[in-house]
Amino acid sequence: MNSLPEIESTYRSQLLETQQRIASAKQQIYRIALLRISVFAGGVVATVYAWPLGAVVVVPVMLLFLVAFLYLVKVHNRCFYKKDYLEKKAEVNAQELQALGYDFSAFNAGEEFIDPAHSYSYDLDLFGNSSLFQSLNRTVIRRGELTLAEWMKHPLLKKGAIINRQEAVQELTANRVFRQKFRVLGLLYKGKLADEDEIRQWAQSPSRYYQKRVPKLLSVLIPVANAITLSLLLLDVIPASLFVLQVVIFALASTIYSRNITKIQSVYGAKMQILNTHSKLIELIENQYFRTANLGQLQLRFKQGNHSACLAVHKLSKLLNGLDQRNNILVAFVLNGLMFWELRQMMHIEAWKEAHASQLPDWLDALGEMDAYCSLATFAYNHPIMCTLAWLSIRFA
């Protein structure tokens, strides 16, 4: 068991180390930005010089620089994510240092859970500013907050269930790295915690394109037609203008579906990005070894046979990120002209929903339970002198 000075020293050293890594990450972002500009400029110059040589030379040159540029974009995005992660990690350690000084203002006080009609929570001030809930609360998802409040308002009554929960909290108390990573990953989502409710609504909404004959046919015919035309262009059978004209016509035709897709994306698009955060939280749980019964059972809710909830949610997150390419008008125009991109993405997203939507609520509930466990465990870690209930077996004569 660590002493309070040791706990404070751990948080301070973590904060200092993280701040140093943030400075390094910012320098890396700057260097890659310069490299991206250089590759783009080099691609333009190379294309201009190769243009007189015809499509056989121009197309490979453009593709080469395009691949290099897109790779750098991907690396750049990873660097930004790393910086965001480190900044949240520094924030978490700073908050815990404040909490050790009994300043819990950084955490939600749970005022929405105040219930004057409850048998004891209102009299004991369990919720609200400077309440017990605020001192315990380290939740990062809405379901976690609701679960923690539910546990406080409706405590367990059976001995076996109480012991199992205590053991789960004790296991997580000793695993500071897991708890802190869980909280940091959760805080990376920049939307509202209430967006989880929108996810549940989306899971129950009907599909518009999946398994419909015309959309399925178009999603196959358009790429095939473009592949044939591009092959004829590379063989100098047709002029480049004909291929460009065909792509433009297909892009304009794709607008038939764009209006409905825009409506769907405007309602659920940004809010669904919370799934990217959830996939990382689920992955963290799936890859962790748990010895206690409650945590082991919770982990199994994400693993059913050979199916992994992490991979499933991550796949949906990638599909949603792909659909966001339509926000770039030029990119969307080209992709729609080449393969009806928006329609294909929506069909893939709806196919995912048909396969996994029924499991999504339970995954969110399981994440909420782990979130609540981490809150209790963090409080226990920060207050090592506090004790948990011990059970004695006494036989009376």
mmCIF file of C-alpha atoms in Angstrom:
data_model
loop_
_atom_site.group_PDB
_atom_site.id
_atom_site.type_symbol
_atom_site.label_atom_id
_atom_site.label_comp_id
_atom_site.label_asym_id
_atom_site.label_seq_id
_atom_site.Cartn_x
_atom_site.Cartn_y
_atom_site.Cartn_z
ATOM 1 C CA MET A 1 0.000 0.000 0.000
ATOM 2 C CA ASN A 2 1.406 3.376 -1.055
ATOM 3 C CA SER A 3 1.489 6.279 1.347
ATOM 4 C CA LEU A 4 -0.146 9.593 0.465
ATOM 5 C CA PRO A 5 3.211 11.342 -0.236
ATOM 6 C CA GLU A 6 4.168 8.477 -2.579
ATOM 7 C CA ILE A 7 0.849 8.761 -4.413
ATOM 8 C CA GLU A 8 1.307 12.505 -4.821
ATOM 9 C CA SER A 9 4.867 11.983 -6.051
ATOM 10 C CA THR A 10 3.647 9.471 -8.645
ATOM 11 C CA TYR A 11 1.134 11.931 -10.074
ATOM 12 C CA ARG A 12 3.710 14.752 -10.156
ATOM 13 C CA SER A 13 6.334 12.661 -11.943
ATOM 14 C CA GLN A 14 3.734 11.477 -14.460
ATOM 15 C CA LEU A 15 2.687 15.078 -15.096
ATOM 16 C CA LEU A 16 6.278 16.262 -15.636
ATOM 17 C CA GLU A 17 7.171 13.366 -17.943
ATOM 18 C CA THR A 18 3.999 13.863 -19.993
ATOM 19 C CA GLN A 19 4.622 17.598 -20.424
ATOM 20 C CA GLN A 20 8.078 16.822 -21.830
ATOM 21 C CA ARG A 21 6.579 14.326 -24.297
ATOM 22 C CA ILE A 22 4.001 16.910 -25.408
ATOM 23 C CA ALA A 23 6.781 19.308 -26.395
ATOM 24 C CA SER A 24 8.478 16.549 -28.410
ATOM 25 C CA ALA A 25 5.202 15.643 -30.154
ATOM 26 C CA LYS A 26 4.651 19.261 -31.221
ATOM 27 C CA GLN A 27 8.094 19.361 -32.855
ATOM 28 C CA GLN A 28 7.346 16.149 -34.732
ATOM 29 C CA ILE A 29 4.045 17.595 -36.024
ATOM 30 C CA TYR A 30 5.887 20.656 -37.356
ATOM 31 C CA ARG A 31 8.501 18.553 -39.202
ATOM 32 C CA ILE A 32 5.898 16.340 -40.872
ATOM 33 C CA ALA A 33 3.895 19.407 -41.943
ATOM 34 C CA LEU A 34 6.961 20.720 -43.787
ATOM 35 C CA LEU A 35 7.500 17.322 -45.392
ATOM 36 C CA ARG A 36 3.866 17.213 -46.589
ATOM 37 C CA ILE A 37 4.267 20.598 -48.277
ATOM 38 C CA SER A 38 7.487 19.425 -49.952
ATOM 39 C CA VAL A 39 5.892 16.249 -51.300
ATOM 40 C CA PHE A 40 2.870 18.158 -52.623
ATOM 41 C CA ALA A 41 5.074 20.727 -54.366
ATOM 42 C CA GLY A 42 7.295 17.963 -55.754
ATOM 43 C CA GLY A 43 4.250 16.142 -57.110
ATOM 44 C CA VAL A 44 3.034 19.250 -58.941
ATOM 45 C CA VAL A 45 6.460 19.877 -60.510
ATOM 46 C CA ALA A 46 6.900 16.210 -61.506
ATOM 47 C CA THR A 47 3.445 16.102 -63.091
ATOM 48 C CA VAL A 48 4.118 19.247 -65.136
ATOM 49 C CA TYR A 49 7.387 17.853 -66.476
ATOM 50 C CA ALA A 50 5.861 14.415 -67.193
ATOM 51 C CA TRP A 51 2.733 15.768 -68.919
ATOM 52 C CA PRO A 52 4.220 15.880 -72.463
ATOM 53 C CA LEU A 53 5.113 12.178 -72.152
ATOM 54 C CA GLY A 54 1.472 11.092 -72.045
ATOM 55 C CA ALA A 55 -0.841 9.250 -69.645
ATOM 56 C CA VAL A 56 1.424 6.180 -69.443
ATOM 57 C CA VAL A 57 4.001 8.291 -67.543
ATOM 58 C CA VAL A 58 1.775 10.940 -65.946
ATOM 59 C CA VAL A 59 -0.610 8.541 -64.174
ATOM 60 C CA PRO A 60 2.124 6.503 -62.376
ATOM 61 C CA VAL A 61 3.926 9.721 -61.350
ATOM 62 C CA MET A 62 0.730 11.208 -59.937
ATOM 63 C CA LEU A 63 -0.119 7.980 -58.131
ATOM 64 C CA LEU A 64 3.374 7.777 -56.621
ATOM 65 C CA PHE A 65 3.225 11.263 -55.129
ATOM 66 C CA LEU A 66 -0.425 10.802 -54.118
ATOM 67 C CA VAL A 67 0.401 7.640 -52.157
ATOM 68 C CA ALA A 68 3.350 9.376 -50.480
ATOM 69 C CA PHE A 69 1.204 12.395 -49.597
ATOM 70 C CA LEU A 70 -1.646 10.287 -48.199
ATOM 71 C CA TYR A 71 0.837 8.277 -46.131
ATOM 72 C CA LEU A 72 2.184 11.491 -44.621
ATOM 73 C CA VAL A 73 -1.383 12.638 -43.898
ATOM 74 C CA LYS A 74 -1.955 9.407 -42.001
ATOM 75 C CA VAL A 75 1.283 9.814 -40.030
ATOM 76 C CA HIS A 76 0.413 13.454 -39.334
ATOM 77 C CA ASN A 77 -2.994 12.473 -37.964
ATOM 78 C CA ARG A 78 -1.343 9.907 -35.687
ATOM 79 C CA CYS A 79 0.970 12.591 -34.351
ATOM 80 C CA PHE A 80 -1.955 14.882 -33.611
ATOM 81 C CA TYR A 81 -3.713 12.013 -31.843
ATOM 82 C CA LYS A 82 -0.590 11.323 -29.792
ATOM 83 C CA LYS A 83 -0.406 14.994 -28.784
ATOM 84 C CA ASP A 84 -4.084 15.015 -27.809
ATOM 85 C CA TYR A 85 -3.597 11.841 -25.783
ATOM 86 C CA LEU A 86 -0.605 13.257 -23.927
ATOM 87 C CA GLU A 87 -2.423 16.517 -23.207
ATOM 88 C CA LYS A 88 -5.339 14.594 -21.706
ATOM 89 C CA LYS A 89 -2.937 12.461 -19.689
ATOM 90 C CA ALA A 90 -1.327 15.598 -18.267
ATOM 91 C CA GLU A 91 -4.783 16.961 -17.484
ATOM 92 C CA VAL A 92 -5.783 13.766 -15.662
ATOM 93 C CA ASN A 93 -2.674 13.787 -13.465
ATOM 94 C CA ALA A 94 -3.166 17.480 -12.681
ATOM 95 C CA GLN A 95 -6.783 16.788 -11.705
ATOM 96 C CA GLU A 96 -5.751 13.985 -9.358
ATOM 97 C CA LEU A 97 -3.221 16.260 -7.673
ATOM 98 C CA GLN A 98 -6.047 18.733 -7.085
ATOM 99 C CA ALA A 99 -8.264 15.936 -5.796
ATOM 100 C CA LEU A 100 -5.615 14.954 -3.242
ATOM 101 C CA GLY A 101 -6.059 18.492 -1.916
ATOM 102 C CA TYR A 102 -9.817 17.913 -1.735
ATOM 103 C CA ASP A 103 -10.534 20.090 -4.760
ATOM 104 C CA PHE A 104 -13.024 18.052 -6.819
ATOM 105 C CA SER A 105 -14.265 20.921 -9.000
ATOM 106 C CA ALA A 106 -12.897 19.237 -12.151
ATOM 107 C CA PHE A 107 -15.434 16.405 -11.850
ATOM 108 C CA ASN A 108 -19.163 16.400 -12.516
ATOM 109 C CA ALA A 109 -21.113 16.813 -9.267
ATOM 110 C CA GLY A 110 -24.094 14.768 -10.459
ATOM 111 C CA GLU A 111 -26.670 17.458 -9.724
ATOM 112 C CA GLU A 112 -29.032 15.805 -12.200
ATOM 113 C CA PHE A 113 -29.234 12.815 -9.840
ATOM 114 C CA ILE A 114 -30.505 14.807 -6.838
ATOM 115 C CA ASP A 115 -33.810 13.260 -5.809
ATOM 116 C CA PRO A 116 -35.631 14.688 -2.757
ATOM 117 C CA ALA A 117 -37.970 11.669 -2.819
ATOM 118 C CA HIS A 118 -35.128 9.172 -2.394
ATOM 119 C CA SER A 119 -34.954 7.500 0.993
ATOM 120 C CA TYR A 120 -31.471 8.744 1.926
ATOM 121 C CA SER A 121 -29.473 10.293 -0.954
ATOM 122 C CA TYR A 122 -30.980 13.770 -0.529
ATOM 123 C CA ASP A 123 -30.511 13.862 3.268
ATOM 124 C CA LEU A 124 -26.904 12.677 2.992
ATOM 125 C CA ASP A 125 -26.060 15.023 0.093
ATOM 126 C CA LEU A 126 -24.777 12.181 -2.063
ATOM 127 C CA PHE A 127 -25.084 14.371 -5.155
ATOM 128 C CA GLY A 128 -24.299 17.993 -5.874
ATOM 129 C CA ASN A 129 -21.320 20.298 -5.270
ATOM 130 C CA SER A 130 -18.737 18.924 -2.823
ATOM 131 C CA SER A 131 -20.748 15.698 -2.601
ATOM 132 C CA LEU A 132 -19.558 12.127 -2.240
ATOM 133 C CA PHE A 133 -20.496 11.488 -5.869
ATOM 134 C CA GLN A 134 -18.261 14.327 -7.044
ATOM 135 C CA SER A 135 -15.315 13.011 -5.037
ATOM 136 C CA LEU A 136 -15.815 9.523 -6.495
ATOM 137 C CA ASN A 137 -16.702 10.454 -10.047
ATOM 138 C CA ARG A 138 -14.014 9.769 -12.658
ATOM 139 C CA THR A 139 -16.413 8.515 -15.314
ATOM 140 C CA VAL A 140 -15.783 9.326 -18.972
ATOM 141 C CA ILE A 141 -18.926 7.966 -20.638
ATOM 142 C CA ARG A 142 -22.562 8.722 -19.922
ATOM 143 C CA ARG A 143 -23.431 5.118 -19.101
ATOM 144 C CA GLY A 144 -20.619 5.093 -16.537
ATOM 145 C CA GLU A 145 -22.001 8.139 -14.776
ATOM 146 C CA LEU A 146 -25.490 6.614 -14.685
ATOM 147 C CA THR A 147 -24.108 3.316 -13.353
ATOM 148 C CA LEU A 148 -22.123 4.998 -10.571
ATOM 149 C CA ALA A 149 -25.174 7.014 -9.508
ATOM 150 C CA GLU A 150 -27.340 3.880 -9.601
ATOM 151 C CA TRP A 151 -24.874 1.988 -7.385
ATOM 152 C CA MET A 152 -24.958 4.805 -4.844
ATOM 153 C CA LYS A 153 -28.744 5.116 -4.809
ATOM 154 C CA HIS A 154 -29.420 1.372 -4.798
ATOM 155 C CA PRO A 155 -26.599 -0.420 -2.947
ATOM 156 C CA LEU A 156 -26.135 -4.167 -3.012
ATOM 157 C CA LEU A 157 -27.755 -6.134 -0.200
ATOM 158 C CA LYS A 158 -26.442 -9.669 -0.703
ATOM 159 C CA LYS A 159 -23.138 -10.640 0.867
ATOM 160 C CA GLY A 160 -21.791 -12.498 -2.188
ATOM 161 C CA ALA A 161 -22.505 -9.624 -4.562
ATOM 162 C CA ILE A 162 -20.912 -7.091 -2.197
ATOM 163 C CA ILE A 163 -17.759 -9.177 -1.828
ATOM 164 C CA ASN A 164 -17.468 -9.651 -5.614
ATOM 165 C CA ARG A 165 -17.732 -5.914 -6.202
ATOM 166 C CA GLN A 166 -15.195 -5.171 -3.464
ATOM 167 C CA GLU A 167 -12.737 -7.634 -4.988
ATOM 168 C CA ALA A 168 -13.164 -6.060 -8.426
ATOM 169 C CA VAL A 169 -12.481 -2.592 -7.003
ATOM 170 C CA GLN A 170 -9.435 -3.851 -5.108
ATOM 171 C CA GLU A 171 -8.020 -5.417 -8.274
ATOM 172 C CA LEU A 172 -8.382 -2.174 -10.215
ATOM 173 C CA THR A 173 -7.017 -0.141 -7.297
ATOM 174 C CA ALA A 174 -3.683 -1.885 -7.765
ATOM 175 C CA ASN A 175 -3.708 -1.255 -11.536
ATOM 176 C CA ARG A 176 -3.172 2.495 -11.830
ATOM 177 C CA VAL A 177 -1.874 2.261 -15.414
ATOM 178 C CA PHE A 178 -5.052 0.589 -16.676
ATOM 179 C CA ARG A 179 -7.343 3.003 -14.852
ATOM 180 C CA GLN A 180 -5.510 6.086 -16.058
ATOM 181 C CA LYS A 181 -5.354 4.886 -19.651
ATOM 182 C CA PHE A 182 -9.091 4.136 -19.545
ATOM 183 C CA ARG A 183 -9.843 7.658 -18.333
ATOM 184 C CA VAL A 184 -7.497 9.347 -20.822
ATOM 185 C CA LEU A 185 -8.930 7.423 -23.775
ATOM 186 C CA GLY A 186 -12.452 8.284 -22.673
ATOM 187 C CA LEU A 187 -11.682 11.980 -22.339
ATOM 188 C CA LEU A 188 -10.347 12.170 -25.896
ATOM 189 C CA TYR A 189 -13.918 12.271 -27.200
ATOM 190 C CA LYS A 190 -14.760 15.949 -27.732
ATOM 191 C CA GLY A 191 -18.539 15.581 -27.977
ATOM 192 C CA LYS A 192 -21.193 15.283 -25.305
ATOM 193 C CA LEU A 193 -21.664 12.297 -23.022
ATOM 194 C CA ALA A 194 -25.346 12.327 -23.973
ATOM 195 C CA ASP A 195 -24.359 11.349 -27.534
ATOM 196 C CA GLU A 196 -24.513 7.719 -26.387
ATOM 197 C CA ASP A 197 -28.298 8.052 -26.341
ATOM 198 C CA GLU A 198 -28.169 9.025 -30.016
ATOM 199 C CA ILE A 199 -26.206 5.866 -30.745
ATOM 200 C CA ARG A 200 -28.927 3.739 -29.210
ATOM 201 C CA GLN A 201 -31.531 5.539 -31.336
ATOM 202 C CA TRP A 202 -29.456 4.983 -34.470
ATOM 203 C CA ALA A 203 -29.144 1.262 -33.686
ATOM 204 C CA GLN A 204 -32.938 0.989 -33.668
ATOM 205 C CA SER A 205 -33.538 3.093 -36.806
ATOM 206 C CA PRO A 206 -34.475 1.375 -40.122
ATOM 207 C CA SER A 207 -31.968 0.940 -42.964
ATOM 208 C CA ARG A 208 -32.546 2.885 -46.209
ATOM 209 C CA TYR A 209 -30.095 1.370 -48.705
ATOM 210 C CA TYR A 210 -28.844 -1.983 -47.436
ATOM 211 C CA GLN A 211 -30.254 -4.920 -49.428
ATOM 212 C CA LYS A 212 -32.034 -2.571 -51.871
ATOM 213 C CA ARG A 213 -31.620 -3.783 -55.473
ATOM 214 C CA VAL A 214 -30.827 -0.513 -57.282
ATOM 215 C CA PRO A 215 -28.195 0.786 -54.790
ATOM 216 C CA LYS A 216 -26.477 -2.617 -54.745
ATOM 217 C CA LEU A 217 -26.392 -2.719 -58.546
ATOM 218 C CA LEU A 218 -25.000 0.806 -58.866
ATOM 219 C CA SER A 219 -22.300 0.207 -56.253
ATOM 220 C CA VAL A 220 -20.935 -2.573 -58.482
ATOM 221 C CA LEU A 221 -21.539 -1.231 -61.999
ATOM 222 C CA ILE A 222 -20.019 2.238 -61.520
ATOM 223 C CA PRO A 223 -16.530 1.059 -60.392
ATOM 224 C CA VAL A 224 -16.501 -1.636 -63.087
ATOM 225 C CA ALA A 225 -17.408 0.874 -65.802
ATOM 226 C CA ASN A 226 -14.666 3.242 -64.644
ATOM 227 C CA ALA A 227 -12.094 0.450 -64.477
ATOM 228 C CA ILE A 228 -12.869 -0.531 -68.075
ATOM 229 C CA THR A 229 -12.671 3.070 -69.301
ATOM 230 C CA LEU A 230 -9.397 3.685 -67.436
ATOM 231 C CA SER A 231 -7.889 0.542 -68.993
ATOM 232 C CA LEU A 232 -8.849 1.769 -72.456
ATOM 233 C CA LEU A 233 -7.276 5.138 -71.637
ATOM 234 C CA LEU A 234 -3.974 3.582 -70.564
ATOM 235 C CA LEU A 235 -3.938 1.559 -73.794
ATOM 236 C CA ASP A 236 -4.466 4.811 -75.783
ATOM 237 C CA VAL A 237 -7.728 3.489 -77.194
ATOM 238 C CA ILE A 238 -9.761 6.480 -75.986
ATOM 239 C CA PRO A 239 -8.774 10.080 -75.072
ATOM 240 C CA ALA A 240 -8.488 11.216 -71.461
ATOM 241 C CA SER A 241 -11.365 13.629 -71.946
ATOM 242 C CA LEU A 242 -13.798 10.732 -72.354
ATOM 243 C CA PHE A 243 -12.754 9.180 -69.048
ATOM 244 C CA VAL A 244 -13.045 12.535 -67.270
ATOM 245 C CA LEU A 245 -16.492 13.113 -68.794
ATOM 246 C CA GLN A 246 -17.691 9.727 -67.581
ATOM 247 C CA VAL A 247 -16.459 10.404 -64.026
ATOM 248 C CA VAL A 248 -18.190 13.815 -64.011
ATOM 249 C CA ILE A 249 -21.482 12.272 -65.186
ATOM 250 C CA PHE A 250 -21.322 9.586 -62.484
ATOM 251 C CA ALA A 251 -20.486 12.199 -59.842
ATOM 252 C CA LEU A 252 -23.493 14.290 -60.827
ATOM 253 C CA ALA A 253 -25.715 11.200 -60.847
ATOM 254 C CA SER A 254 -24.611 10.331 -57.300
ATOM 255 C CA THR A 255 -26.274 13.497 -56.000
ATOM 256 C CA ILE A 256 -29.587 11.620 -56.207
ATOM 257 C CA TYR A 257 -28.601 9.947 -52.942
ATOM 258 C CA SER A 258 -26.585 12.791 -51.444
ATOM 259 C CA ARG A 259 -29.514 14.681 -49.910
ATOM 260 C CA ASN A 260 -30.743 11.765 -47.793
ATOM 261 C CA ILE A 261 -27.193 10.805 -46.819
ATOM 262 C CA THR A 262 -26.552 14.391 -45.710
ATOM 263 C CA LYS A 263 -29.635 14.298 -43.483
ATOM 264 C CA ILE A 264 -28.522 11.055 -41.859
ATOM 265 C CA GLN A 265 -24.969 12.303 -41.360
ATOM 266 C CA SER A 266 -26.115 15.636 -39.912
ATOM 267 C CA VAL A 267 -28.173 13.845 -37.258
ATOM 268 C CA TYR A 268 -25.833 11.016 -36.312
ATOM 269 C CA GLY A 269 -22.475 11.628 -38.020
ATOM 270 C CA ALA A 270 -20.516 13.677 -35.466
ATOM 271 C CA LYS A 271 -22.170 11.965 -32.506
ATOM 272 C CA MET A 272 -21.258 8.531 -33.825
ATOM 273 C CA GLN A 273 -17.579 9.459 -33.592
ATOM 274 C CA ILE A 274 -17.828 8.556 -29.919
ATOM 275 C CA LEU A 275 -17.585 4.963 -31.145
ATOM 276 C CA ASN A 276 -13.951 5.573 -32.055
ATOM 277 C CA THR A 277 -13.323 6.268 -28.381
ATOM 278 C CA HIS A 278 -15.423 3.300 -27.326
ATOM 279 C CA SER A 279 -13.506 0.920 -29.590
ATOM 280 C CA LYS A 280 -10.260 1.868 -27.847
ATOM 281 C CA LEU A 281 -11.836 1.418 -24.406
ATOM 282 C CA ILE A 282 -13.172 -2.005 -25.397
ATOM 283 C CA GLU A 283 -9.770 -2.996 -26.796
ATOM 284 C CA LEU A 284 -8.142 -1.992 -23.522
ATOM 285 C CA ILE A 285 -10.581 -4.212 -21.590
ATOM 286 C CA GLU A 286 -10.292 -7.141 -23.996
ATOM 287 C CA ASN A 287 -6.482 -7.180 -23.772
ATOM 288 C CA GLN A 288 -6.335 -6.940 -19.977
ATOM 289 C CA TYR A 289 -6.083 -9.973 -17.706
ATOM 290 C CA PHE A 290 -8.589 -9.958 -14.849
ATOM 291 C CA ARG A 291 -8.554 -12.406 -11.958
ATOM 292 C CA THR A 292 -11.753 -11.398 -10.143
ATOM 293 C CA ALA A 293 -15.155 -12.807 -11.070
ATOM 294 C CA ASN A 294 -16.980 -9.556 -11.806
ATOM 295 C CA LEU A 295 -14.307 -8.131 -14.086
ATOM 296 C CA GLY A 296 -13.829 -11.445 -15.868
ATOM 297 C CA GLN A 297 -17.556 -11.726 -16.568
ATOM 298 C CA LEU A 298 -17.657 -8.126 -17.736
ATOM 299 C CA GLN A 299 -14.812 -8.812 -20.155
ATOM 300 C CA LEU A 300 -16.640 -11.833 -21.613
ATOM 301 C CA ARG A 301 -19.536 -9.605 -22.637
ATOM 302 C CA PHE A 302 -17.244 -8.160 -25.305
ATOM 303 C CA LYS A 303 -16.131 -11.577 -26.542
ATOM 304 C CA GLN A 304 -18.694 -13.912 -28.003
ATOM 305 C CA GLY A 305 -17.127 -16.897 -29.719
ATOM 306 C CA ASN A 306 -14.643 -15.695 -32.321
ATOM 307 C CA HIS A 307 -16.241 -12.246 -32.495
ATOM 308 C CA SER A 308 -14.550 -9.256 -30.890
ATOM 309 C CA ALA A 309 -16.586 -6.200 -29.946
ATOM 310 C CA CYS A 310 -13.455 -4.071 -30.317
ATOM 311 C CA LEU A 311 -12.908 -5.102 -33.941
ATOM 312 C CA ALA A 312 -16.603 -4.676 -34.736
ATOM 313 C CA VAL A 313 -16.829 -1.166 -33.252
ATOM 314 C CA HIS A 314 -13.488 -0.186 -34.795
ATOM 315 C CA LYS A 315 -14.772 -1.271 -38.206
ATOM 316 C CA LEU A 316 -17.843 0.939 -37.821
ATOM 317 C CA SER A 317 -15.653 3.827 -36.714
ATOM 318 C CA LYS A 318 -13.516 3.477 -39.869
ATOM 319 C CA LEU A 319 -16.631 3.402 -42.049
ATOM 320 C CA LEU A 320 -17.888 6.593 -40.417
ATOM 321 C CA ASN A 321 -14.508 8.267 -40.864
ATOM 322 C CA GLY A 322 -14.594 7.237 -44.516
ATOM 323 C CA LEU A 323 -18.013 8.805 -44.951
ATOM 324 C CA ASP A 324 -16.614 12.065 -43.547
ATOM 325 C CA GLN A 325 -14.539 12.391 -46.739
ATOM 326 C CA ARG A 326 -17.693 13.798 -48.316
ATOM 327 C CA ASN A 327 -17.150 16.969 -46.271
ATOM 328 C CA ASN A 328 -14.326 17.761 -48.695
ATOM 329 C CA ILE A 329 -16.258 18.749 -51.828
ATOM 330 C CA LEU A 330 -13.429 18.024 -54.273
ATOM 331 C CA VAL A 331 -12.577 14.634 -52.757
ATOM 332 C CA ALA A 332 -16.264 13.682 -52.544
ATOM 333 C CA PHE A 333 -16.830 14.660 -56.191
ATOM 334 C CA VAL A 334 -13.945 12.496 -57.400
ATOM 335 C CA LEU A 335 -14.776 9.496 -55.175
ATOM 336 C CA ASN A 336 -18.460 9.592 -56.081
ATOM 337 C CA GLY A 337 -17.580 9.794 -59.761
ATOM 338 C CA LEU A 338 -15.245 6.824 -59.480
ATOM 339 C CA MET A 339 -17.306 4.475 -57.297
ATOM 340 C CA PHE A 340 -20.426 6.135 -55.839
ATOM 341 C CA TRP A 341 -18.461 6.472 -52.595
ATOM 342 C CA GLU A 342 -21.196 7.907 -50.400
ATOM 343 C CA LEU A 343 -23.700 5.217 -51.325
ATOM 344 C CA ARG A 344 -21.178 2.416 -50.834
ATOM 345 C CA GLN A 345 -20.182 3.725 -47.413
ATOM 346 C CA MET A 346 -23.799 4.020 -46.289
ATOM 347 C CA MET A 347 -24.504 0.471 -47.413
ATOM 348 C CA HIS A 348 -21.493 -0.825 -45.483
ATOM 349 C CA ILE A 349 -22.584 1.120 -42.384
ATOM 350 C CA GLU A 350 -26.114 -0.250 -42.600
ATOM 351 C CA ALA A 351 -24.760 -3.771 -43.118
ATOM 352 C CA TRP A 352 -22.793 -3.345 -39.880
ATOM 353 C CA LYS A 353 -25.937 -2.193 -38.105
ATOM 354 C CA GLU A 354 -27.873 -5.246 -39.280
ATOM 355 C CA ALA A 355 -25.129 -7.503 -37.882
ATOM 356 C CA HIS A 356 -24.286 -5.813 -34.558
ATOM 357 C CA ALA A 357 -26.948 -3.278 -33.558
ATOM 358 C CA SER A 358 -28.619 -5.723 -31.145
ATOM 359 C CA GLN A 359 -25.317 -6.148 -29.229
ATOM 360 C CA LEU A 360 -24.454 -2.462 -29.039
ATOM 361 C CA PRO A 361 -26.588 -1.597 -25.952
ATOM 362 C CA ASP A 362 -24.995 -4.375 -23.885
ATOM 363 C CA TRP A 363 -21.512 -3.255 -24.931
ATOM 364 C CA LEU A 364 -22.321 0.279 -23.769
ATOM 365 C CA ASP A 365 -23.705 -1.038 -20.467
ATOM 366 C CA ALA A 366 -20.556 -3.114 -19.885
ATOM 367 C CA LEU A 367 -18.360 -0.091 -20.605
ATOM 368 C CA GLY A 368 -20.430 1.879 -18.106
ATOM 369 C CA GLU A 369 -19.818 -0.719 -15.405
ATOM 370 C CA MET A 370 -16.056 -0.669 -15.999
ATOM 371 C CA ASP A 371 -16.168 3.128 -15.921
ATOM 372 C CA ALA A 372 -17.882 3.040 -12.526
ATOM 373 C CA TYR A 373 -15.429 0.430 -11.198
ATOM 374 C CA CYS A 374 -12.492 2.640 -12.253
ATOM 375 C CA SER A 375 -14.023 5.586 -10.395
ATOM 376 C CA LEU A 376 -14.299 3.615 -7.154
ATOM 377 C CA ALA A 377 -10.820 2.162 -7.597
ATOM 378 C CA THR A 378 -9.247 5.589 -8.176
ATOM 379 C CA PHE A 379 -10.811 6.876 -4.959
ATOM 380 C CA ALA A 380 -9.508 3.821 -3.100
ATOM 381 C CA TYR A 381 -6.007 4.369 -4.556
ATOM 382 C CA ASN A 382 -5.986 8.033 -3.548
ATOM 383 C CA HIS A 383 -7.133 7.243 0.005
ATOM 384 C CA PRO A 384 -5.134 4.186 1.128
ATOM 385 C CA ILE A 385 -6.011 4.656 4.811
ATOM 386 C CA MET A 386 -9.700 4.134 4.133
ATOM 387 C CA CYS A 387 -10.937 0.603 4.645
ATOM 388 C CA THR A 388 -13.554 -1.569 2.974
ATOM 389 C CA LEU A 389 -16.174 -3.651 4.698
ATOM 390 C CA ALA A 390 -14.827 -6.896 6.156
ATOM 391 C CA TRP A 391 -17.033 -9.923 6.723
ATOM 392 C CA LEU A 392 -16.726 -12.004 9.860
ATOM 393 C CA SER A 393 -18.292 -15.385 10.385
ATOM 394 C CA ILE A 394 -19.457 -15.509 14.013
ATOM 395 C CA ARG A 395 -21.361 -18.372 15.526
ATOM 396 C CA PHE A 396 -23.398 -17.660 18.643
ATOM 397 C CA ALA A 397 -23.873 -20.341 21.257
#
